[in-house]
């Protein structure tokens, strides 16, 4: 009798531990991708302000931020793990229903961010502006399809 209770207790404990582990993975993945996106935004903001002429264009600073974003742009994808459409997230379930479309958006993000880093090396706003515009469209396009509206 005792033994049976013990076995059932152990089984329940193991099941609970694995459920908790899965929940933690999902929470970590959500925090990870949101952290990366917020770090992208932190660097994107001053670049947008320079493109719009709201602050003075500083070619060196722009280039540094574009380099940072080019690295960051490759990172969010791995945070979109299976089952992470629940919890404290604005990710829509469509991401996992149309994974190919979503991944194409992630590819475009990495590609267009790399293109901006290249353009920024010119130090020429006329070269930078259209490339920046493309990157901005990539953000918006994916958010329209795959992120919950604010
Ligand atoms: C391929 C799709 C895709 C692209 C491209 C994309 N995002 Fe996102 N973004 C998302 C999704 C999905 C979320 C919601 C993540 C979540 O809440 O788990 C998000 C969330 C965010 C957030 C909010 C993070 C938070 O704390 O909730 C910011 C800021 C953001 N993105 C900025 C950007 C910027 C800037 C770009 C372009 C340089 C960009 N994103 C490009 C899909 C994308």
Short mmCIF file of C-alpha atoms and ligand atoms in Angstrom, two decimals:
data_model
loop_
_atom_site.label_atom_id
_atom_site.label_comp_id
_atom_site.label_asym_id
_atom_site.label_seq_id
_atom_site.Cartn_x
_atom_site.Cartn_y
_atom_site.Cartn_z
CA UNK A 1 0.00 0.00 0.00
CA UNK A 2 2.66 2.49 1.04
CA UNK A 3 4.70 1.53 -1.96
CA UNK A 4 1.81 2.17 -4.34
CA UNK A 5 1.13 5.60 -2.83
CA UNK A 6 4.81 6.39 -3.14
CA UNK A 7 4.88 5.38 -6.81
CA UNK A 8 1.80 7.45 -7.59
CA UNK A 9 3.30 10.37 -5.70
CA UNK A 10 6.56 10.09 -7.61
CA UNK A 11 4.77 9.87 -10.94
CA UNK A 12 2.76 12.99 -10.13
CA UNK A 13 5.93 14.81 -9.05
CA UNK A 14 7.74 13.87 -12.26
CA UNK A 15 4.75 14.90 -14.39
CA UNK A 16 4.50 18.20 -12.55
CA UNK A 17 8.21 18.86 -12.93
CA UNK A 18 8.10 18.27 -16.68
CA UNK A 19 5.01 20.49 -17.06
CA UNK A 20 6.73 23.23 -15.09
CA UNK A 21 9.86 22.86 -17.18
CA UNK A 22 7.84 23.24 -20.40
CA UNK A 23 6.06 26.32 -19.03
CA UNK A 24 9.42 27.85 -18.08
CA UNK A 25 10.83 27.17 -21.55
CA UNK A 26 7.85 28.96 -23.09
CA UNK A 27 8.14 31.93 -20.72
CA UNK A 28 11.88 32.16 -21.33
CA UNK A 29 11.39 32.01 -25.10
CA UNK A 30 8.77 34.78 -24.98
CA UNK A 31 10.99 36.96 -22.78
CA UNK A 32 13.95 36.27 -25.02
CA UNK A 33 12.27 37.32 -28.27
CA UNK A 34 10.60 40.36 -26.68
CA UNK A 35 13.96 41.36 -25.20
CA UNK A 36 15.60 41.14 -28.61
CA UNK A 37 12.78 43.13 -30.26
CA UNK A 38 13.02 45.81 -27.59
CA UNK A 39 16.79 45.99 -28.10
CA UNK A 40 16.16 46.36 -31.84
CA UNK A 41 13.67 49.15 -31.10
CA UNK A 42 16.14 50.93 -28.80
CA UNK A 43 18.59 51.19 -31.71
CA UNK A 44 15.96 51.66 -34.42
CA UNK A 45 14.45 54.76 -32.75
CA UNK A 46 17.44 57.11 -33.08
CA UNK A 47 18.03 55.90 -36.65
CA UNK A 48 14.41 56.67 -37.55
CA UNK A 49 14.75 60.10 -35.95
CA UNK A 50 17.86 60.79 -38.08
CA UNK A 51 16.16 59.60 -41.27
CA UNK A 52 13.20 61.90 -40.55
CA UNK A 53 15.54 64.78 -39.71
CA UNK A 54 14.22 65.06 -36.17
CA UNK A 55 17.76 64.82 -34.82
CA UNK A 56 21.06 65.60 -36.54
CA UNK A 57 22.48 62.86 -38.74
CA UNK A 58 25.55 61.35 -37.10
CA UNK A 59 26.98 58.93 -39.65
CA UNK A 60 29.20 57.08 -37.16
CA UNK A 61 26.40 56.59 -34.66
CA UNK A 62 23.98 55.54 -37.38
CA UNK A 63 26.44 52.98 -38.69
CA UNK A 64 27.10 51.60 -35.20
CA UNK A 65 23.38 51.16 -34.53
CA UNK A 66 22.78 49.62 -37.96
CA UNK A 67 25.54 47.08 -37.24
CA UNK A 68 23.92 46.22 -33.90
CA UNK A 69 20.50 45.77 -35.52
CA UNK A 70 21.99 43.58 -38.27
CA UNK A 71 23.19 41.15 -35.59
CA UNK A 72 20.01 41.37 -33.52
CA UNK A 73 17.79 40.78 -36.57
CA UNK A 74 18.98 37.17 -36.76
CA UNK A 75 18.01 36.39 -33.17
CA UNK A 76 14.23 36.54 -32.58
CA UNK A 77 13.43 33.51 -34.76
CA UNK A 78 14.68 30.91 -32.30
CA UNK A 79 12.46 32.40 -29.59
CA UNK A 80 9.30 31.38 -31.48
CA UNK A 81 9.26 27.85 -30.12
CA UNK A 82 6.30 25.51 -30.53
CA UNK A 83 3.57 26.23 -27.97
CA UNK A 84 4.73 29.79 -27.21
CA UNK A 85 1.55 31.45 -28.51
CA UNK A 86 0.13 31.47 -24.98
CA UNK A 87 1.02 33.61 -21.99
CA UNK A 88 2.37 37.17 -21.85
CA UNK A 89 2.75 37.45 -25.59
CA UNK A 90 1.42 39.38 -28.58
CA UNK A 91 2.44 36.58 -30.95
CA UNK A 92 -0.55 35.34 -32.96
CA UNK A 93 -1.21 31.61 -33.47
CA UNK A 94 -0.99 32.27 -37.24
CA UNK A 95 2.81 32.23 -36.81
CA UNK A 96 2.74 28.48 -36.28
CA UNK A 97 -0.06 27.90 -38.80
CA UNK A 98 1.91 29.73 -41.54
CA UNK A 99 5.44 29.04 -40.35
CA UNK A 100 6.87 29.36 -43.88
CA UNK A 101 5.43 32.87 -44.30
CA UNK A 102 6.64 33.86 -40.87
CA UNK A 103 10.12 32.47 -41.52
CA UNK A 104 10.20 34.36 -44.82
CA UNK A 105 9.49 37.52 -42.81
CA UNK A 106 12.35 36.63 -40.47
CA UNK A 107 14.65 36.08 -43.47
CA UNK A 108 13.62 39.47 -44.88
CA UNK A 109 14.32 41.08 -41.50
CA UNK A 110 17.87 39.66 -41.41
CA UNK A 111 18.50 40.51 -45.08
CA UNK A 112 17.19 44.07 -44.94
CA UNK A 113 18.97 44.80 -41.67
CA UNK A 114 22.25 43.59 -43.23
CA UNK A 115 21.54 45.82 -46.26
CA UNK A 116 21.05 48.80 -43.94
CA UNK A 117 24.36 48.10 -42.17
CA UNK A 118 26.04 48.12 -45.60
CA UNK A 119 24.27 51.27 -46.75
CA UNK A 120 25.18 53.02 -43.49
CA UNK A 121 28.88 52.59 -44.26
CA UNK A 122 28.42 55.07 -47.12
CA UNK A 123 27.71 57.80 -44.57
CA UNK A 124 25.29 59.20 -47.16
CA UNK A 125 21.70 59.78 -46.06
CA UNK A 126 20.49 59.63 -49.68
CA UNK A 127 21.79 56.06 -49.88
CA UNK A 128 20.57 55.12 -46.41
CA UNK A 129 17.02 56.48 -46.59
CA UNK A 130 15.43 54.03 -49.08
CA UNK A 131 17.13 51.04 -47.44
CA UNK A 132 15.90 52.16 -44.04
CA UNK A 133 12.41 52.50 -45.52
CA UNK A 134 12.53 48.88 -46.72
CA UNK A 135 13.52 47.67 -43.26
CA UNK A 136 10.72 49.65 -41.65
CA UNK A 137 8.23 48.07 -44.06
CA UNK A 138 9.51 44.64 -43.08
CA UNK A 139 8.77 45.34 -39.41
CA UNK A 140 5.30 46.62 -40.16
CA UNK A 141 4.42 43.88 -42.64
CA UNK A 142 5.13 41.15 -40.15
CA UNK A 143 3.46 42.94 -37.25
CA UNK A 144 0.31 43.43 -39.34
CA UNK A 145 0.08 39.71 -40.04
CA UNK A 146 1.52 38.06 -36.97
CA UNK A 147 1.37 40.39 -33.96
CA UNK A 148 -1.69 41.23 -31.88
CA UNK A 149 -2.75 44.86 -32.43
CA UNK A 150 -2.04 47.15 -29.47
C1 LIG B 1 8.82 38.19 -39.16
C2 LIG B 1 8.06 38.90 -38.17
C3 LIG B 1 8.56 40.15 -37.50
C4 LIG B 1 9.41 41.10 -38.01
C5 LIG B 1 10.06 41.17 -39.36
C6 LIG B 1 9.56 42.09 -36.96
N1 LIG B 1 8.81 41.74 -35.87
FE1 LIG B 1 8.66 42.80 -34.15
N2 LIG B 1 7.44 41.37 -33.37
C7 LIG B 1 7.00 40.26 -34.05
C8 LIG B 1 6.14 39.48 -33.17
C9 LIG B 1 5.43 38.19 -33.54
C10 LIG B 1 6.10 40.16 -31.95
C11 LIG B 1 5.36 39.74 -30.68
C12 LIG B 1 6.34 38.98 -29.78
C13 LIG B 1 5.74 38.52 -28.48
O1 LIG B 1 4.98 39.31 -27.84
O2 LIG B 1 6.00 37.39 -28.08
C14 LIG B 1 6.93 41.35 -32.12
C15 LIG B 1 7.14 42.30 -31.12
C16 LIG B 1 7.88 43.44 -31.27
C17 LIG B 1 8.05 44.44 -30.24
C18 LIG B 1 7.41 44.42 -28.86
C19 LIG B 1 8.22 43.57 -27.89
C20 LIG B 1 7.53 43.44 -26.53
O3 LIG B 1 8.14 43.75 -25.52
O4 LIG B 1 6.36 43.04 -26.49
C21 LIG B 1 8.84 45.44 -30.78
C22 LIG B 1 9.33 46.71 -30.08
C23 LIG B 1 9.17 45.03 -32.13
N3 LIG B 1 8.56 43.83 -32.40
C24 LIG B 1 9.95 45.78 -32.99
C25 LIG B 1 10.30 45.38 -34.28
C26 LIG B 1 11.09 46.17 -35.19
C27 LIG B 1 11.63 47.57 -34.90
C28 LIG B 1 11.21 45.44 -36.32
C29 LIG B 1 11.94 45.77 -37.61
C30 LIG B 1 13.27 46.27 -37.52
C31 LIG B 1 10.48 44.20 -36.12
N4 LIG B 1 9.92 44.21 -34.87
C32 LIG B 1 10.35 43.22 -37.08
C33 LIG B 1 7.29 39.91 -35.34
C34 LIG B 1 8.17 40.58 -36.16
#
